[in-house]
Amino acid sequence: MAKITAAQLIESCKKRLGWGYVLGGQGELYSEDVGKRFFERYNEKPLSYYIKECAKWFGKHVVDCSGLIIEAFRDYLPSYGDMTANGLYDRCFERGAIGTIPEVPGVCVWKNGHIGIYIGGGKVIESRGKAYGVVETVLNARDFTNWGKLRDVDYAMATPQPAAPLQNAPTLTRNLSNGTRGEDVRQAQERLEKHLAQPGKIDGIFGERTEAAVKRFQQARKNEGRDIGAVDGIIGPKTWAILWE
């Protein structure tokens, strides 16, 4: 079967930023009549969902979460079949827990019943729900549980090149925790940013956002089976060493 490239998938999803979300949507220009047809066709939501709750999307094209991806495929493969979020994920040829997601733009991110596309740099495009529509979100701020390589996407050009040699970690002279300040805190924030943990402003001040970022980083590494110590938001020798990988 023909495939599309990861770059094509991402570009097609980006073209749909600002579209609306309605369950069952696959690119239709939404109206009350379309909502009534969805109600009759899918029988999953009450009529009020389509007519009242999704009225903000009248006059806009709409997709649901899997519809966004299906429509992206159809830009290049017009006969591409319909699938649910779980159906798309089940067909992935490589999968893993979200804490192990590779830096490969175009992989899908998934939780039961919902799916989006990772575009790199810690960002996702997803048709998030009736209140949001198709938006760009921050991966670490969402609750996806798994990632996967979609069967009908060619990831050859999206595969990262071999990494450059690792930077040697400076010597840690103290534990870093909420309230500490200094150049070592700034370095830690830079490394957290590199690992997509979102420490906030890189200012050498260890505040609540940096602490939360440390906990996210520690939990992700623990989920990978790494010896990270406690998930406590404190940067000690173990966390410091892994930050510099």
Short mmCIF file of C-alpha atoms in Angstrom, two decimals:
data_model
loop_
_atom_site.label_atom_id
_atom_site.label_comp_id
_atom_site.label_asym_id
_atom_site.label_seq_id
_atom_site.Cartn_x
_atom_site.Cartn_y
_atom_site.Cartn_z
CA MET A 1 0.00 0.00 0.00
CA ALA A 2 1.17 3.53 -0.75
CA LYS A 3 2.46 5.63 2.11
CA ILE A 4 2.86 9.30 2.88
CA THR A 5 5.90 10.85 4.50
CA ALA A 6 5.97 12.09 8.07
CA ALA A 7 6.54 15.61 6.74
CA GLN A 8 3.40 15.36 4.58
CA LEU A 9 1.36 14.13 7.53
CA ILE A 10 2.51 17.03 9.71
CA GLU A 11 1.94 19.64 7.00
CA SER A 12 -1.58 18.36 6.36
CA CYS A 13 -2.39 18.48 10.08
CA LYS A 14 -1.01 22.02 10.33
CA LYS A 15 -3.28 23.12 7.47
CA ARG A 16 -6.23 22.20 9.66
CA LEU A 17 -5.28 24.24 12.71
CA GLY A 18 -8.32 26.30 13.68
CA TRP A 19 -10.84 23.76 12.38
CA GLY A 20 -13.60 22.69 14.75
CA TYR A 21 -14.15 19.45 16.61
CA VAL A 22 -17.37 17.46 16.32
CA LEU A 23 -17.52 13.73 17.01
CA GLY A 24 -17.65 11.97 13.66
CA GLY A 25 -16.35 14.94 11.68
CA GLN A 26 -14.15 14.26 8.66
CA GLY A 27 -13.72 17.65 7.06
CA GLU A 28 -17.37 18.62 6.58
CA LEU A 29 -18.40 22.28 6.58
CA TYR A 30 -20.48 22.18 9.72
CA SER A 31 -24.09 23.30 9.99
CA GLU A 32 -27.25 22.36 11.85
CA ASP A 33 -28.24 20.04 8.99
CA VAL A 34 -24.85 18.32 9.10
CA GLY A 35 -25.23 17.94 12.86
CA LYS A 36 -28.60 16.24 12.38
CA ARG A 37 -27.05 13.86 9.87
CA PHE A 38 -24.26 13.03 12.32
CA PHE A 39 -26.86 12.34 15.01
CA GLU A 40 -28.77 9.97 12.73
CA ARG A 41 -25.63 8.30 11.39
CA TYR A 42 -23.62 7.71 14.57
CA ASN A 43 -26.23 7.56 17.33
CA GLU A 44 -23.49 8.15 19.92
CA LYS A 45 -24.48 11.57 21.27
CA PRO A 46 -27.83 13.25 21.89
CA LEU A 47 -29.09 15.68 19.26
CA SER A 48 -28.37 18.57 21.65
CA TYR A 49 -24.63 17.74 21.46
CA TYR A 50 -24.59 18.33 17.71
CA ILE A 51 -26.98 21.29 17.58
CA LYS A 52 -26.29 23.19 20.82
CA GLU A 53 -22.98 22.08 22.30
CA CYS A 54 -21.15 22.20 18.96
CA ALA A 55 -22.95 25.26 17.57
CA LYS A 56 -19.75 27.32 17.87
CA TRP A 57 -18.40 25.37 14.88
CA PHE A 58 -21.23 26.23 12.49
CA GLY A 59 -19.62 27.59 9.32
CA LYS A 60 -16.26 25.87 9.95
CA HIS A 61 -14.81 22.59 8.76
CA VAL A 62 -14.82 19.95 11.50
CA VAL A 63 -12.92 16.77 12.34
CA ASP A 64 -12.72 14.60 15.39
CA CYS A 65 -9.35 13.33 16.65
CA SER A 66 -9.03 10.40 14.26
CA GLY A 67 -10.77 12.37 11.50
CA LEU A 68 -7.90 14.88 11.57
CA ILE A 69 -5.40 12.12 10.77
CA ILE A 70 -7.66 10.39 8.25
CA GLU A 71 -8.16 13.66 6.39
CA ALA A 72 -4.41 14.29 6.41
CA PHE A 73 -3.88 10.90 4.76
CA ARG A 74 -6.63 11.65 2.23
CA ASP A 75 -4.77 14.72 1.00
CA TYR A 76 -2.42 12.21 -0.67
CA LEU A 77 -4.40 8.94 -0.58
CA PRO A 78 -8.01 9.95 -1.38
CA SER A 79 -9.45 6.47 -0.77
CA TYR A 80 -7.86 6.08 2.67
CA GLY A 81 -10.37 4.29 4.89
CA ASP A 82 -12.01 5.46 8.09
CA MET A 83 -10.65 4.37 11.48
CA THR A 84 -11.11 5.24 15.12
CA ALA A 85 -8.34 6.56 17.36
CA ASN A 86 -7.87 3.10 18.81
CA GLY A 87 -7.97 1.53 15.37
CA LEU A 88 -5.17 3.80 14.15
CA TYR A 89 -3.06 3.04 17.21
CA ASP A 90 -3.66 -0.71 16.94
CA ARG A 91 -2.14 -0.62 13.42
CA CYS A 92 1.08 1.05 14.54
CA PHE A 93 4.13 -1.08 13.71
CA GLU A 94 6.18 0.27 16.62
CA ARG A 95 4.81 1.50 19.94
CA GLY A 96 5.87 2.47 23.43
CA ALA A 97 5.00 4.27 26.66
CA ILE A 98 4.87 8.05 26.32
CA GLY A 99 7.93 8.45 28.53
CA THR A 100 9.99 6.72 25.84
CA ILE A 101 8.77 8.77 22.86
CA PRO A 102 11.57 9.28 20.32
CA GLU A 103 12.26 12.70 18.82
CA VAL A 104 10.71 11.59 15.53
CA PRO A 105 8.18 14.08 14.16
CA GLY A 106 5.10 12.37 12.74
CA VAL A 107 4.66 9.64 15.33
CA CYS A 108 1.20 9.52 16.86
CA VAL A 109 0.50 10.10 20.54
CA TRP A 110 -2.41 8.21 22.04
CA LYS A 111 -4.54 7.48 25.05
CA ASN A 112 -7.62 5.28 25.04
CA GLY A 113 -10.11 6.90 22.68
CA HIS A 114 -7.97 9.88 21.64
CA ILE A 115 -5.04 10.46 19.28
CA GLY A 116 -2.83 13.27 18.01
CA ILE A 117 0.34 13.80 15.95
CA TYR A 118 3.69 14.71 17.52
CA ILE A 119 5.33 17.44 15.40
CA GLY A 120 8.65 17.67 17.28
CA GLY A 121 10.03 20.04 19.87
CA GLY A 122 7.60 18.83 22.52
CA LYS A 123 4.53 19.92 20.50
CA VAL A 124 1.44 18.03 19.31
CA ILE A 125 -1.36 18.80 16.87
CA GLU A 126 -4.66 17.30 17.90
CA SER A 127 -8.36 17.78 17.41
CA ARG A 128 -8.73 18.17 21.14
CA GLY A 129 -12.46 18.38 21.76
CA LYS A 130 -15.58 20.43 21.16
CA ALA A 131 -14.29 23.32 23.31
CA TYR A 132 -10.96 23.57 21.48
CA GLY A 133 -11.06 22.25 17.93
CA VAL A 134 -7.78 21.52 16.13
CA VAL A 135 -4.98 23.05 18.17
CA GLU A 136 -1.27 22.81 18.85
CA THR A 137 -0.58 21.63 22.39
CA VAL A 138 2.42 20.87 24.60
CA LEU A 139 3.02 17.15 24.97
CA ASN A 140 4.04 17.28 28.63
CA ALA A 141 0.91 19.26 29.51
CA ARG A 142 -1.41 16.57 28.09
CA ASP A 143 -2.24 13.07 29.33
CA PHE A 144 -1.28 10.86 26.41
CA THR A 145 -0.08 7.44 27.56
CA ASN A 146 1.60 5.97 24.48
CA TRP A 147 3.28 6.79 21.16
CA GLY A 148 3.34 4.86 17.92
CA LYS A 149 4.64 4.83 14.35
CA LEU A 150 1.65 4.76 12.01
CA ARG A 151 1.68 1.90 9.55
CA ASP A 152 1.01 4.03 6.48
CA VAL A 153 3.68 6.68 7.16
CA ASP A 154 7.25 6.54 5.85
CA TYR A 155 9.48 7.72 8.70
CA ALA A 156 12.75 7.30 6.86
CA MET A 157 13.39 11.02 6.47
CA ALA A 158 12.11 11.74 9.98
CA THR A 159 14.49 9.38 11.75
CA PRO A 160 17.05 11.35 13.77
CA GLN A 161 20.69 11.21 12.75
CA PRO A 162 23.19 9.74 15.23
CA ALA A 163 23.55 12.00 18.21
CA ALA A 164 26.61 14.12 18.77
CA PRO A 165 28.94 13.05 21.58
CA LEU A 166 27.43 13.65 24.99
CA GLN A 167 28.40 16.82 26.79
CA ASN A 168 30.33 16.17 29.99
CA ALA A 169 28.31 17.04 33.07
CA PRO A 170 29.83 19.74 35.30
CA THR A 171 30.52 18.68 38.86
CA LEU A 172 27.47 19.05 41.11
CA THR A 173 28.59 20.65 44.38
CA ARG A 174 25.21 20.69 46.14
CA ASN A 175 21.69 19.36 45.83
CA LEU A 176 19.35 21.73 43.98
CA SER A 177 15.82 22.23 45.27
CA ASN A 178 13.04 24.80 45.47
CA GLY A 179 14.52 28.09 46.63
CA THR A 180 18.09 27.59 45.45
CA ARG A 181 19.67 29.98 42.97
CA GLY A 182 22.80 30.12 40.88
CA GLU A 183 24.58 29.11 37.71
CA ASP A 184 24.11 25.41 38.48
CA VAL A 185 20.33 25.97 38.65
CA ARG A 186 20.43 27.74 35.29
CA GLN A 187 22.38 24.82 33.79
CA ALA A 188 19.82 22.39 35.20
CA GLN A 189 16.98 24.43 33.70
CA GLU A 190 18.67 24.38 30.31
CA ARG A 191 19.03 20.59 30.49
CA LEU A 192 15.39 20.21 31.58
CA GLU A 193 14.37 22.32 28.59
CA LYS A 194 16.45 20.09 26.32
CA HIS A 195 14.62 17.05 27.70
CA LEU A 196 11.25 18.77 27.02
CA ALA A 197 10.38 18.95 30.72
CA GLN A 198 9.26 22.62 30.60
CA PRO A 199 11.07 24.27 33.53
CA GLY A 200 9.71 27.71 32.67
CA LYS A 201 11.98 30.75 32.50
CA ILE A 202 15.68 29.87 32.45
CA ASP A 203 16.81 32.35 35.09
CA GLY A 204 18.86 30.41 37.64
CA ILE A 205 16.01 30.52 40.16
CA PHE A 206 14.65 27.14 41.30
CA GLY A 207 10.94 27.81 41.72
CA GLU A 208 7.73 25.79 41.57
CA ARG A 209 7.79 25.36 37.78
CA THR A 210 11.36 24.08 37.86
CA GLU A 211 10.47 21.70 40.69
CA ALA A 212 7.49 20.38 38.72
CA ALA A 213 9.74 19.94 35.67
CA VAL A 214 12.26 17.95 37.72
CA LYS A 215 9.48 15.67 38.96
CA ARG A 216 8.25 15.11 35.38
CA PHE A 217 11.78 14.32 34.25
CA GLN A 218 12.39 11.96 37.19
CA GLN A 219 9.09 10.13 36.67
CA ALA A 220 9.72 9.71 32.94
CA ARG A 221 13.16 8.24 33.57
CA LYS A 222 11.78 6.00 36.33
CA ASN A 223 9.15 4.74 33.88
CA GLU A 224 12.04 3.78 31.59
CA GLY A 225 13.55 1.70 34.38
CA ARG A 226 16.37 4.12 35.14
CA ASP A 227 17.87 4.36 38.62
CA ILE A 228 16.79 7.93 39.28
CA GLY A 229 16.22 7.67 43.03
CA ALA A 230 13.15 9.34 44.51
CA VAL A 231 10.70 11.36 42.40
CA ASP A 232 11.00 14.30 44.77
CA GLY A 233 11.75 17.35 42.63
CA ILE A 234 15.28 17.58 44.05
CA ILE A 235 18.32 17.42 41.77
CA GLY A 236 20.89 15.22 43.44
CA PRO A 237 23.80 13.33 41.85
CA LYS A 238 21.65 10.69 40.08
CA THR A 239 19.21 13.16 38.54
CA TRP A 240 22.05 15.54 37.63
CA ALA A 241 23.99 12.83 35.81
CA ILE A 242 20.98 11.70 33.75
CA LEU A 243 20.08 15.31 32.93
CA TRP A 244 23.34 15.56 31.01
CA GLU A 245 22.73 12.54 28.79
#
